[in-house]
CSV table of C-alpha atoms and ligand atoms in Angstrom, one decimal:
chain,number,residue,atom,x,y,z
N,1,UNK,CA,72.7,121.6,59.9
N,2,UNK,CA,70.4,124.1,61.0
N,3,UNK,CA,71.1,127.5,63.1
N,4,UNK,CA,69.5,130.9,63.5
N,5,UNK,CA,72.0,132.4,60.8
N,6,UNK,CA,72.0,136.0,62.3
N,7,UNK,CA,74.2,134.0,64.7
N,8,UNK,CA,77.0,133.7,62.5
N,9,UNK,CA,79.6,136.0,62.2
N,10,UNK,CA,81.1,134.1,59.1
N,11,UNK,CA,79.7,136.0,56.3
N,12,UNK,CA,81.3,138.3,54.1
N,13,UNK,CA,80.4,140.7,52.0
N,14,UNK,CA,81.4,142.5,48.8
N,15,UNK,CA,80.5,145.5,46.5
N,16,UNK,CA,80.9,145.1,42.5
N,17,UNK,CA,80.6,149.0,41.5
N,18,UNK,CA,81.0,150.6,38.7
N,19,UNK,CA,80.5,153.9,37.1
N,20,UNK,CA,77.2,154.3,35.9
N,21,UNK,CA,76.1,151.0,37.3
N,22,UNK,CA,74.0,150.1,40.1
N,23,UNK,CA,76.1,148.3,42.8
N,24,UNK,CA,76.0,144.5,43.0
N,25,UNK,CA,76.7,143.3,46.6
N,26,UNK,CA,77.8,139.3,46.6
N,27,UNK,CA,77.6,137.5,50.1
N,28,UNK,CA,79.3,134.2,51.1
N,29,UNK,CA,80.0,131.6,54.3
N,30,UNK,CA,80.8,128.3,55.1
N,31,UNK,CA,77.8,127.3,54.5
N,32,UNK,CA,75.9,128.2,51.2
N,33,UNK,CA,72.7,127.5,52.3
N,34,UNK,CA,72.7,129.4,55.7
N,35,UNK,CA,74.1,132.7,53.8
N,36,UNK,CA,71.1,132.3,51.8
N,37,UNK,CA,68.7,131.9,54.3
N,38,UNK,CA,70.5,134.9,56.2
N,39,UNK,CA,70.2,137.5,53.7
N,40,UNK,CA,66.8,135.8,52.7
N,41,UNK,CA,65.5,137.0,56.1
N,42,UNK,CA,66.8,140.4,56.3
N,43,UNK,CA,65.5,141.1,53.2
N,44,UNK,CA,62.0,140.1,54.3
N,45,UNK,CA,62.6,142.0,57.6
N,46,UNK,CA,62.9,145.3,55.6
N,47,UNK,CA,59.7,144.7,54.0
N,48,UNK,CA,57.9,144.4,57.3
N,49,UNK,CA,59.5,147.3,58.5
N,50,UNK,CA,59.1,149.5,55.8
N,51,UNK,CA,56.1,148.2,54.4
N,52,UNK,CA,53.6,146.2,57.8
N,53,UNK,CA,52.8,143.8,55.1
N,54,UNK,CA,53.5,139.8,54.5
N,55,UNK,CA,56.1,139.9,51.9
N,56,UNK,CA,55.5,138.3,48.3
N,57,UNK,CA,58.5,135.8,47.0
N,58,UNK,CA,59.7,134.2,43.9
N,59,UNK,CA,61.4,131.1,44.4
N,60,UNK,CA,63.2,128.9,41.6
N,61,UNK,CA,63.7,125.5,40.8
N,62,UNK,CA,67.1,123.7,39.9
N,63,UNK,CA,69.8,122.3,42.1
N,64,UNK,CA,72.0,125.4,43.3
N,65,UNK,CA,69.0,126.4,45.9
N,66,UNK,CA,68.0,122.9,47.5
N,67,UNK,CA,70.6,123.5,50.0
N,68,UNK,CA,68.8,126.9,50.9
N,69,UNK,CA,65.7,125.5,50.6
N,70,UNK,CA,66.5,122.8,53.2
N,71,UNK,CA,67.6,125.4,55.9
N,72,UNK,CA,64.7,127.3,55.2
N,73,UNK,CA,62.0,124.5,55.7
N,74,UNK,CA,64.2,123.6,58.7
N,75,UNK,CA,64.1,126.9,60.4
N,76,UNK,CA,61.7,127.2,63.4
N,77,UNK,CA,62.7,130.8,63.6
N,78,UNK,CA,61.2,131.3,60.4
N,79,UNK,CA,58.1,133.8,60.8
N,80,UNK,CA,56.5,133.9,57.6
N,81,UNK,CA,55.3,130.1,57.4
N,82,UNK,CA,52.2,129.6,56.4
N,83,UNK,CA,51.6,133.4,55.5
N,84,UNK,CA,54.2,134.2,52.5
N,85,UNK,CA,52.7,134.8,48.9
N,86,UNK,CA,54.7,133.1,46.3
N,87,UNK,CA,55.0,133.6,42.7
N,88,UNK,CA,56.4,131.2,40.7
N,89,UNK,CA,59.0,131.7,38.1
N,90,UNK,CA,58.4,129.1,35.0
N,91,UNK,CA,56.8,125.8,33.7
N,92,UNK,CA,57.3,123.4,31.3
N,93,UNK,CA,54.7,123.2,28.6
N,94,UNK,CA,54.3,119.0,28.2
N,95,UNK,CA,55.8,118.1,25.0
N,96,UNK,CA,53.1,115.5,23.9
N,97,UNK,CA,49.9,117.9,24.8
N,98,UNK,CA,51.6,120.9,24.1
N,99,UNK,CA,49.3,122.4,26.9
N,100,UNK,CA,51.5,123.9,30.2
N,101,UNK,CA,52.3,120.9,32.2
N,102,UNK,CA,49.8,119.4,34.4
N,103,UNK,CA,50.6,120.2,38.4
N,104,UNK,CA,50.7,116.5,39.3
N,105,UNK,CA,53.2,115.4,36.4
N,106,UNK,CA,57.0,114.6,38.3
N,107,UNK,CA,58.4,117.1,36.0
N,108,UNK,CA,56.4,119.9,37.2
N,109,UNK,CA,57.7,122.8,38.7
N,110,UNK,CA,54.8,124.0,40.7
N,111,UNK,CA,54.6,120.1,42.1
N,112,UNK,CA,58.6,120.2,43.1
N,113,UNK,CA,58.0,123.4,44.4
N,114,UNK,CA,55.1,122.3,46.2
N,115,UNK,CA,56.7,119.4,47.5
N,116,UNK,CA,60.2,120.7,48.6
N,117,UNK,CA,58.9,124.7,50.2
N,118,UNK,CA,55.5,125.2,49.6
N,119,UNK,CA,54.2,122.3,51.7
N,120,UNK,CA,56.7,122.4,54.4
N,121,UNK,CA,56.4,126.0,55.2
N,122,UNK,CA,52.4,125.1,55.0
N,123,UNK,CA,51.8,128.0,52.6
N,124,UNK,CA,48.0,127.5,51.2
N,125,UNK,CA,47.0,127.4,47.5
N,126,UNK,CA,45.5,130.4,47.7
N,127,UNK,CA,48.7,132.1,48.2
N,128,UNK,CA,50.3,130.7,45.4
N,129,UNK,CA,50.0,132.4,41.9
N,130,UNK,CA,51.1,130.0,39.8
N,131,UNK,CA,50.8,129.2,36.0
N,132,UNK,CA,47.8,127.5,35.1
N,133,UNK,CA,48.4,124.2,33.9
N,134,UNK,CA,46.3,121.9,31.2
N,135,UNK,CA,46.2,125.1,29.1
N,136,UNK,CA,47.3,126.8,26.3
N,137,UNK,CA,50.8,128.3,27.0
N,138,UNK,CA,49.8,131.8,25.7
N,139,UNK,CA,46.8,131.7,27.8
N,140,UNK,CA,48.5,130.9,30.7
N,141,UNK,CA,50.8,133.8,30.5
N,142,UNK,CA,47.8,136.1,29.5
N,143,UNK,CA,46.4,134.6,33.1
N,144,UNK,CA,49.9,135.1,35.0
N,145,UNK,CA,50.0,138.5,33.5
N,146,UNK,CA,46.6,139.5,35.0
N,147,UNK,CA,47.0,137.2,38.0
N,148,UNK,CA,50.2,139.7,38.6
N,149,UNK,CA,48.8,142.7,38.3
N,150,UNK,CA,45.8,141.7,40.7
N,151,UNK,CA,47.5,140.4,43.4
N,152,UNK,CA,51.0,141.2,43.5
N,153,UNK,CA,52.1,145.1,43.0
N,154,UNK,CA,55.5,143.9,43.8
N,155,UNK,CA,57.9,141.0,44.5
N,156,UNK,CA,59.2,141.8,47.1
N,157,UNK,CA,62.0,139.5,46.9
N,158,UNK,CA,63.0,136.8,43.8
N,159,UNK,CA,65.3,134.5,43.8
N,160,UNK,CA,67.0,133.3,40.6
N,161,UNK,CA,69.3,130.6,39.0
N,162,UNK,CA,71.5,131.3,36.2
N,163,UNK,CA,71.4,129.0,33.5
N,164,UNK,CA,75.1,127.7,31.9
N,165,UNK,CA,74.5,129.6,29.2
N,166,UNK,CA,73.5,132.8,30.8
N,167,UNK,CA,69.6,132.3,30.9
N,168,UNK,CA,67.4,133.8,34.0
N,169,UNK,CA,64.4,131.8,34.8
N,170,UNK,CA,64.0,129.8,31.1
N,171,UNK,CA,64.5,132.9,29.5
N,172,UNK,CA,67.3,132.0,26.7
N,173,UNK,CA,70.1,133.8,24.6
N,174,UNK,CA,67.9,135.9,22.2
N,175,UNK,CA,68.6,138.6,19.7
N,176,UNK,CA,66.3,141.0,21.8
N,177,UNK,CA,65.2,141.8,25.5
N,178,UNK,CA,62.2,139.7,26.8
N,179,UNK,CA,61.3,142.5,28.9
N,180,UNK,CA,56.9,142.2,28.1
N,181,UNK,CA,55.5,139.8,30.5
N,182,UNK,CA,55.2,136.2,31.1
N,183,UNK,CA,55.8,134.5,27.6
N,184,UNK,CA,56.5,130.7,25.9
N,185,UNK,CA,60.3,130.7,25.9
N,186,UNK,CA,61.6,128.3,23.2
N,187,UNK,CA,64.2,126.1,25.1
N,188,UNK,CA,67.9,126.4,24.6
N,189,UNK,CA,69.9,123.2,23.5
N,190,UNK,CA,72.1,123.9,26.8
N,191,UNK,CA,69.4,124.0,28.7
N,192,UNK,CA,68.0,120.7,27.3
N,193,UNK,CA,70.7,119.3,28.1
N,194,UNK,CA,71.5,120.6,31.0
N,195,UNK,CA,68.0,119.5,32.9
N,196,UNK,CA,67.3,116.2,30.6
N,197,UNK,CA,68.5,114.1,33.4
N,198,UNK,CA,65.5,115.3,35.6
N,199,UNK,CA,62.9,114.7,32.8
N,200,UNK,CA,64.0,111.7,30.7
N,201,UNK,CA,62.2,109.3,32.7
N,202,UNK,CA,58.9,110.8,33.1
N,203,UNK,CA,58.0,111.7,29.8
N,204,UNK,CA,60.7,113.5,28.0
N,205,UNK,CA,62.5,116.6,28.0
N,206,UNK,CA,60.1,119.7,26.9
N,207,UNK,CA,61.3,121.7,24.4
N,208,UNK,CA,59.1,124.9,25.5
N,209,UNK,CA,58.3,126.3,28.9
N,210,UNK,CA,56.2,129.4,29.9
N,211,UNK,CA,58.2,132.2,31.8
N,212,UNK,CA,58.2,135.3,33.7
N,213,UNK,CA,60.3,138.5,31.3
N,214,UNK,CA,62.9,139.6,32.5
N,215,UNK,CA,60.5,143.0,32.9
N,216,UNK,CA,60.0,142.1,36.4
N,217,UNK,CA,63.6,142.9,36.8
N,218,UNK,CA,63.5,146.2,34.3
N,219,UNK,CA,60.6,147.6,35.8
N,220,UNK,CA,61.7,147.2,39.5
N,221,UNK,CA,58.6,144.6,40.3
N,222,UNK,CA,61.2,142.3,41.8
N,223,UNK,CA,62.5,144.9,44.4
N,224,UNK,CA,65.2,142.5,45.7
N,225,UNK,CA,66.6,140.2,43.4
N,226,UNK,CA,68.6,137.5,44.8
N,227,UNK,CA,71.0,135.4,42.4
N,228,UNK,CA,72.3,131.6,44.0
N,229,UNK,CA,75.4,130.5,42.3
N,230,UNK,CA,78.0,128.3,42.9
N,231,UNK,CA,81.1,128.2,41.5
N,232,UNK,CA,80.3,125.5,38.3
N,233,UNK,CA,78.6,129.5,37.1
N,234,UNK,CA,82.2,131.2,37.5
N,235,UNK,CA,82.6,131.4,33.7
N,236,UNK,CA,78.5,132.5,33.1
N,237,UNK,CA,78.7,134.6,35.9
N,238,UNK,CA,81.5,136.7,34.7
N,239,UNK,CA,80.4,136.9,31.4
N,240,UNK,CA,77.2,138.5,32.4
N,241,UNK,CA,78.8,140.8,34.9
N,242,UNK,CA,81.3,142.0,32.7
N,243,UNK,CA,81.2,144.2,29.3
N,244,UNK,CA,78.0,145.6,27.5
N,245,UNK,CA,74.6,143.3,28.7
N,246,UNK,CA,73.2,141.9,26.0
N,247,UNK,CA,70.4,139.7,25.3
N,248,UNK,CA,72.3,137.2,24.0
N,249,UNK,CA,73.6,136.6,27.9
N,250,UNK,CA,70.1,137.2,29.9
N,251,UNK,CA,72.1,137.3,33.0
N,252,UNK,CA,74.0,140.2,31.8
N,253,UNK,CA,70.7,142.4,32.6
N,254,UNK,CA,71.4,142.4,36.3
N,255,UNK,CA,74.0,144.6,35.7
N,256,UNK,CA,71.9,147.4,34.9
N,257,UNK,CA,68.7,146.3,37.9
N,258,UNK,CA,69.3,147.9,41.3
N,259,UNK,CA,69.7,146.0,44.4
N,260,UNK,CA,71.2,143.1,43.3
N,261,UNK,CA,72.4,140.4,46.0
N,262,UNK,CA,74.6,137.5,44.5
N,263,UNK,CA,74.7,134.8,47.2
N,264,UNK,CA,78.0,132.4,46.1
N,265,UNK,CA,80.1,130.1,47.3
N,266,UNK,CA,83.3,130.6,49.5
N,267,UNK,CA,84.9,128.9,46.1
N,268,UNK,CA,82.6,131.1,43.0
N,269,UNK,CA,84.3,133.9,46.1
N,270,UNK,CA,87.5,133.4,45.8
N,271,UNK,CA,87.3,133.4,41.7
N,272,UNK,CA,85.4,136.6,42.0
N,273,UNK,CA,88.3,138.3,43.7
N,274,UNK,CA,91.1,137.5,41.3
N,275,UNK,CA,88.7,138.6,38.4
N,276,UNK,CA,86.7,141.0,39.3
N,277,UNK,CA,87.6,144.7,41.3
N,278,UNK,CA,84.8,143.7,44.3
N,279,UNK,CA,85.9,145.6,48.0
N,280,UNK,CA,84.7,143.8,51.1
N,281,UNK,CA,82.0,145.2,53.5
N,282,UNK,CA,81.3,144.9,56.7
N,283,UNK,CA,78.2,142.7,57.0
N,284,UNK,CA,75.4,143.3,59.8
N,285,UNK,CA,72.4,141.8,59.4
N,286,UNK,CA,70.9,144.6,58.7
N,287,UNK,CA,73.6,146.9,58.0
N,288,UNK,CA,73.3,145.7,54.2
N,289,UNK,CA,69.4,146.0,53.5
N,290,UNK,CA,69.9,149.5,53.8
N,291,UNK,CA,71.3,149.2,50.6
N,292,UNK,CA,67.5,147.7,49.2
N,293,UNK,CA,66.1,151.0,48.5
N,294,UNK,CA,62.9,151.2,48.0
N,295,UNK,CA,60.7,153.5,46.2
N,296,UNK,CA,57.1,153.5,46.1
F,301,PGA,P1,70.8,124.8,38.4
F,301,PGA,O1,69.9,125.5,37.3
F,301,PGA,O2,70.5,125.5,39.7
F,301,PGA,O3,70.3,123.4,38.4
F,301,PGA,O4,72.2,124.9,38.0
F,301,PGA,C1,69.9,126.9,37.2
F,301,PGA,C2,69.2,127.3,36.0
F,301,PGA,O5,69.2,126.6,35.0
F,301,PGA,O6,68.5,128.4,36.0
Protein backbone atom coordinates (compact mmCIF):
# COMPACT_ATOMS: atom_id res chain seq x y z
CA UNK A 1 0.00 0.00 0.00
CA UNK A 2 1.27 3.26 -0.74
CA UNK A 3 -0.29 6.86 0.31
CA UNK A 4 1.07 10.38 0.97
CA UNK A 5 1.12 9.61 4.87
CA UNK A 6 0.53 13.30 5.90
CA UNK A 7 -2.88 12.23 4.68
CA UNK A 8 -3.60 10.06 7.48
CA UNK A 9 -5.02 11.14 10.50
CA UNK A 10 -4.38 7.70 12.18
CA UNK A 11 -1.28 8.33 14.01
CA UNK A 12 -0.79 8.77 17.53
CA UNK A 13 1.46 10.06 19.57
CA UNK A 14 3.07 9.73 23.00
CA UNK A 15 5.56 11.38 25.44
CA UNK A 16 7.82 9.05 27.85
CA UNK A 17 9.12 12.00 30.37
CA UNK A 18 10.86 11.82 33.15
CA UNK A 19 12.67 14.03 35.53
CA UNK A 20 15.90 14.72 34.50
CA UNK A 21 15.48 12.95 31.19
CA UNK A 22 15.15 14.09 27.82
CA UNK A 23 11.57 13.22 26.51
CA UNK A 24 11.07 10.21 24.27
CA UNK A 25 8.05 10.68 21.91
CA UNK A 26 6.86 7.05 20.45
CA UNK A 27 4.47 7.21 17.30
CA UNK A 28 2.18 4.49 15.89
CA UNK A 29 -0.71 3.60 13.08
CA UNK A 30 -2.20 1.05 11.25
CA UNK A 31 0.32 0.80 9.29
CA UNK A 32 4.05 0.49 10.60
CA UNK A 33 5.60 1.29 7.70
CA UNK A 34 3.62 4.53 6.61
CA UNK A 35 4.15 5.99 10.36
CA UNK A 36 7.68 5.53 9.61
CA UNK A 37 7.77 7.11 6.48
CA UNK A 38 5.53 10.02 7.98
CA UNK A 39 7.72 11.10 10.70
CA UNK A 40 10.68 10.15 8.32
CA UNK A 41 9.56 13.08 6.19
CA UNK A 42 8.88 15.69 8.69
CA UNK A 43 11.92 15.19 10.13
CA UNK A 44 13.76 15.87 6.83
CA UNK A 45 11.31 18.85 6.28
CA UNK A 46 12.77 20.54 9.43
CA UNK A 47 16.15 20.19 8.14
CA UNK A 48 15.36 22.05 4.95
CA UNK A 49 13.61 24.55 6.72
CA UNK A 50 15.95 25.26 9.30
CA UNK A 51 18.98 24.39 7.65
CA UNK A 52 18.34 24.95 3.02
CA UNK A 53 20.44 21.93 2.81
CA UNK A 54 19.93 18.14 1.52
CA UNK A 55 19.64 16.23 4.64
CA UNK A 56 22.33 13.36 5.55
CA UNK A 57 20.62 9.86 6.72
CA UNK A 58 21.61 6.72 8.48
CA UNK A 59 19.68 3.84 7.52
CA UNK A 60 19.90 0.21 9.06
CA UNK A 61 19.64 -3.18 7.96
CA UNK A 62 17.42 -6.07 9.60
CA UNK A 63 13.86 -6.97 9.18
CA UNK A 64 11.78 -4.45 11.40
CA UNK A 65 12.45 -1.47 8.62
CA UNK A 66 11.71 -3.39 5.26
CA UNK A 67 8.25 -2.46 5.59
CA UNK A 68 9.35 1.34 5.82
CA UNK A 69 11.73 0.82 3.38
CA UNK A 70 9.15 -0.41 0.88
CA UNK A 71 6.87 2.73 1.31
CA UNK A 72 9.70 4.81 1.03
CA UNK A 73 11.02 3.51 -2.37
CA UNK A 74 7.39 3.53 -3.29
CA UNK A 75 6.67 7.09 -2.61
CA UNK A 76 6.54 9.40 -5.69
CA UNK A 77 6.02 12.22 -3.26
CA UNK A 78 9.36 11.62 -2.02
CA UNK A 79 11.68 14.78 -2.79
CA UNK A 80 15.01 13.78 -1.76
CA UNK A 81 15.56 10.89 -4.36
CA UNK A 82 18.52 10.88 -5.89
CA UNK A 83 19.96 13.81 -3.75
CA UNK A 84 20.11 12.33 0.11
CA UNK A 85 23.61 11.56 1.58
CA UNK A 86 23.61 8.35 3.51
CA UNK A 87 25.80 6.98 5.97
CA UNK A 88 25.80 3.68 6.79
CA UNK A 89 25.65 2.05 10.11
CA UNK A 90 27.84 -1.37 10.24
CA UNK A 91 29.45 -4.26 8.21
CA UNK A 92 30.40 -7.57 8.62
CA UNK A 93 34.08 -8.23 8.56
CA UNK A 94 34.14 -11.80 6.36
CA UNK A 95 35.04 -14.59 8.69
CA UNK A 96 37.52 -16.37 6.27
CA UNK A 97 39.57 -13.08 5.10
CA UNK A 98 39.11 -11.39 8.13
CA UNK A 99 39.13 -8.14 5.94
CA UNK A 100 35.53 -5.99 6.17
CA UNK A 101 33.24 -7.77 3.83
CA UNK A 102 33.57 -7.27 0.19
CA UNK A 103 30.40 -4.97 -1.32
CA UNK A 104 29.40 -7.69 -3.75
CA UNK A 105 29.23 -10.70 -1.07
CA UNK A 106 25.03 -11.54 -0.40
CA UNK A 107 25.83 -10.95 3.18
CA UNK A 108 26.83 -7.43 2.71
CA UNK A 109 25.20 -4.69 4.28
CA UNK A 110 26.14 -1.88 1.96
CA UNK A 111 24.99 -4.49 -1.09
CA UNK A 112 21.37 -5.05 0.74
CA UNK A 113 21.26 -1.60 1.31
CA UNK A 114 22.19 -0.81 -2.07
CA UNK A 115 19.77 -3.09 -3.41
CA UNK A 116 16.56 -2.51 -1.30
CA UNK A 117 17.01 1.95 -0.85
CA UNK A 118 20.02 3.10 -2.26
CA UNK A 119 19.27 2.01 -5.89
CA UNK A 120 15.59 2.62 -5.96
CA UNK A 121 15.77 6.07 -4.64
CA UNK A 122 18.75 6.36 -7.41
CA UNK A 123 21.09 7.84 -4.76
CA UNK A 124 24.85 7.87 -6.46
CA UNK A 125 27.95 6.35 -5.00
CA UNK A 126 29.26 9.37 -4.37
CA UNK A 127 26.71 10.11 -1.79
CA UNK A 128 27.23 7.14 0.11
CA UNK A 129 29.93 7.09 2.87
CA UNK A 130 30.24 3.74 3.51
CA UNK A 131 32.83 1.36 5.12
CA UNK A 132 35.47 0.39 2.95
CA UNK A 133 35.46 -3.08 2.19
CA UNK A 134 38.52 -5.71 1.30
CA UNK A 135 40.33 -4.01 4.24
CA UNK A 136 41.60 -4.19 7.49
CA UNK A 137 38.65 -3.57 9.96
CA UNK A 138 40.60 -1.07 12.05
CA UNK A 139 41.44 0.72 8.88
CA UNK A 140 38.16 0.91 7.77
CA UNK A 141 36.95 2.56 10.88
CA UNK A 142 40.04 4.91 10.88
CA UNK A 143 38.64 5.76 7.13
CA UNK A 144 34.86 6.11 8.35
CA UNK A 145 36.06 8.18 11.11
CA UNK A 146 37.75 10.68 8.72
CA UNK A 147 35.23 10.11 5.97
CA UNK A 148 32.72 11.54 8.89
CA UNK A 149 34.35 14.26 9.83
CA UNK A 150 34.92 15.40 6.03
CA UNK A 151 31.70 15.14 4.75
CA UNK A 152 29.12 14.81 7.25
CA UNK A 153 29.04 17.53 10.32
CA UNK A 154 25.85 15.99 11.25
CA UNK A 155 23.28 13.13 10.68
CA UNK A 156 20.67 14.71 10.34
CA UNK A 157 18.45 11.90 10.94
CA UNK A 158 19.41 7.89 11.87
CA UNK A 159 17.50 5.27 12.06
CA UNK A 160 18.16 2.31 14.31
CA UNK A 161 17.15 -1.36 15.18
CA UNK A 162 17.50 -2.71 18.54
CA UNK A 163 19.03 -5.92 18.81
CA UNK A 164 17.20 -8.78 21.31
CA UNK A 165 19.54 -8.30 23.56
CA UNK A 166 19.67 -4.62 23.74
CA UNK A 167 22.44 -3.78 21.07
CA UNK A 168 22.25 -0.51 18.69
CA UNK A 169 23.80 -0.91 15.39
CA UNK A 170 26.26 -4.20 16.27
CA UNK A 171 27.23 -2.51 19.21
CA UNK A 172 26.93 -5.41 22.00
CA UNK A 173 26.32 -5.67 25.89
CA UNK A 174 29.82 -4.41 27.11
CA UNK A 175 31.26 -3.50 30.47
CA UNK A 176 31.87 0.08 29.19
CA UNK A 177 30.33 2.83 26.81
CA UNK A 178 31.54 2.51 23.06
CA UNK A 179 31.10 6.14 22.73
CA UNK A 180 34.88 6.77 20.52
CA UNK A 181 34.17 6.30 16.91
CA UNK A 182 33.60 3.62 14.42
CA UNK A 183 35.19 0.42 15.88
CA UNK A 184 35.36 -3.75 15.35
CA UNK A 185 32.50 -4.82 17.59
CA UNK A 186 33.06 -8.50 18.72
CA UNK A 187 29.61 -10.19 17.97
CA UNK A 188 27.17 -11.22 20.59
CA UNK A 189 26.04 -14.98 20.79
CA UNK A 190 22.38 -13.49 20.47
CA UNK A 191 23.14 -11.78 17.78
CA UNK A 192 24.75 -14.71 15.99
CA UNK A 193 22.04 -16.36 16.39
CA UNK A 194 19.71 -14.11 15.83
CA UNK A 195 20.94 -13.12 12.05
CA UNK A 196 22.59 -16.77 11.21
CA UNK A 197 19.62 -17.59 9.15
CA UNK A 198 20.49 -14.65 6.66
CA UNK A 199 24.22 -15.70 6.44
CA UNK A 200 24.46 -19.57 6.77
CA UNK A 201 24.27 -20.10 3.15
CA UNK A 202 26.57 -17.71 1.80
CA UNK A 203 29.59 -18.20 3.71
CA UNK A 204 28.86 -18.32 7.37
CA UNK A 205 27.93 -16.30 10.11
CA UNK A 206 30.73 -13.53 10.96
CA UNK A 207 31.68 -13.32 14.29
CA UNK A 208 32.99 -9.53 14.02
CA UNK A 209 31.53 -6.55 12.21
CA UNK A 210 32.83 -2.89 12.11
CA UNK A 211 30.40 -0.27 13.64
CA UNK A 212 29.55 3.23 14.19
CA UNK A 213 29.89 4.16 18.59
CA UNK A 214 27.19 4.97 20.04
CA UNK A 215 29.13 8.67 20.20
CA UNK A 216 27.15 9.71 17.30
CA UNK A 217 24.28 9.54 19.67
CA UNK A 218 26.39 11.15 22.89
CA UNK A 219 27.69 13.80 21.01
CA UNK A 220 24.45 14.94 19.28
CA UNK A 221 25.89 14.03 15.49
CA UNK A 222 22.79 12.03 14.94
CA UNK A 223 20.34 15.07 15.56
CA UNK A 224 17.18 12.87 15.13
CA UNK A 225 17.40 9.46 16.10
CA UNK A 226 14.67 7.39 15.02
CA UNK A 227 14.25 3.76 16.72
CA UNK A 228 11.81 1.02 14.52
CA UNK A 229 10.41 -1.62 16.82
CA UNK A 230 7.89 -3.89 16.85
CA UNK A 231 6.48 -5.58 19.46
CA UNK A 232 8.86 -9.09 19.37
CA UNK A 233 11.38 -5.83 21.23
CA UNK A 234 8.58 -5.26 24.10
CA UNK A 235 10.81 -6.92 26.68
CA UNK A 236 14.39 -5.19 25.18
CA UNK A 237 12.67 -2.13 24.81
CA UNK A 238 11.50 -1.74 28.33
CA UNK A 239 14.56 -2.89 29.75
CA UNK A 240 16.48 -0.13 28.02
CA UNK A 241 13.92 2.54 28.79
CA UNK A 242 13.62 1.76 32.27
CA UNK A 243 16.15 2.07 35.30
CA UNK A 244 19.91 3.30 35.31
CA UNK A 245 21.37 2.95 31.31
CA UNK A 246 23.98 0.87 31.29
CA UNK A 247 26.35 -0.50 28.83
CA UNK A 248 25.47 -3.72 29.38
CA UNK A 249 21.97 -2.75 27.58
CA UNK A 250 23.26 -0.36 24.64
CA UNK A 251 19.72 0.61 23.98
CA UNK A 252 19.51 1.92 27.41
CA UNK A 253 21.61 5.06 26.17
CA UNK A 254 18.72 6.69 24.34
CA UNK A 255 17.41 7.48 27.49
CA UNK A 256 19.82 10.08 28.17
CA UNK A 257 20.16 11.46 23.90
CA UNK A 258 17.62 14.16 23.14
CA UNK A 259 15.07 13.92 20.49
CA UNK A 260 14.35 10.60 20.46
CA UNK A 261 11.41 9.22 18.17
CA UNK A 262 10.39 5.54 18.80
CA UNK A 263 8.21 4.43 15.79
CA UNK A 264 6.23 1.03 17.18
CA UNK A 265 3.67 -1.00 16.43
CA UNK A 266 -0.13 -0.45 17.37
CA UNK A 267 0.66 -3.90 19.34
CA UNK A 268 4.67 -2.85 21.00
CA UNK A 269 1.71 0.40 21.72
CA UNK A 270 -0.60 -1.01 23.57
CA UNK A 271 2.28 -2.94 25.88
CA UNK A 272 3.82 0.48 26.30
CA UNK A 273 0.73 1.81 27.91
CA UNK A 274 0.13 -0.76 30.57
CA UNK A 275 3.95 -0.50 31.43
CA UNK A 276 5.15 2.51 31.02
CA UNK A 277 3.55 6.29 32.41
CA UNK A 278 3.53 7.67 28.37
CA UNK A 279 0.58 10.67 27.83
CA UNK A 280 -0.78 10.95 24.32
CA UNK A 281 -0.15 14.06 22.05
CA UNK A 282 -1.80 15.52 19.58
CA UNK A 283 0.11 14.70 16.32
CA UNK A 284 0.43 17.23 13.35
CA UNK A 285 2.76 16.68 10.92
CA UNK A 286 4.68 19.19 11.94
CA UNK A 287 3.43 19.96 15.26
CA UNK A 288 5.95 17.20 16.71
CA UNK A 289 9.38 18.32 14.95
CA UNK A 290 9.17 21.19 16.96
CA UNK A 291 10.17 19.07 19.52
CA UNK A 292 13.78 18.26 17.25
CA UNK A 293 15.59 21.05 18.59
CA UNK A 294 18.40 21.90 17.09
CA UNK A 295 21.44 23.58 18.07
CA UNK A 296 24.19 24.60 15.97
P1 LIG B 1 15.80 -6.90 13.31
O1 LIG B 1 17.26 -6.54 13.81
O2 LIG B 1 15.22 -5.64 12.74
O3 LIG B 1 16.03 -7.94 12.23
O4 LIG B 1 15.04 -7.41 14.47
C1 LIG B 1 17.48 -5.41 14.62
C2 LIG B 1 18.89 -5.45 15.13
O5 LIG B 1 19.44 -6.54 15.37
O6 LIG B 1 19.49 -4.37 15.32
Amino acid sequence: MTNDPYQSPMIEQFRYARRDKPTIRFFSGPDFGLTALGVFKDSLDIVEQEFHCTPTVMFPTGGTPQAFYRELTADSHFKWRCTLNVVQLDEYVDPETELVISKTDPRSYADELARTVYEPLRIAPRLRTTFRDNVDPKEACVSMNIALAKNCRRIDTGLYGIGPNGHLGFVEPSYKWMTEGAFVSKLAKETREANAQYCEEHGGMPTHAVTQSLGLLTKRIVRHPMVLAKENKADILLRSLRGKPTPRVPASILQDVPNVSMIVTAELLEILKTELPIKQEAYNRMEHTRHFAYIH
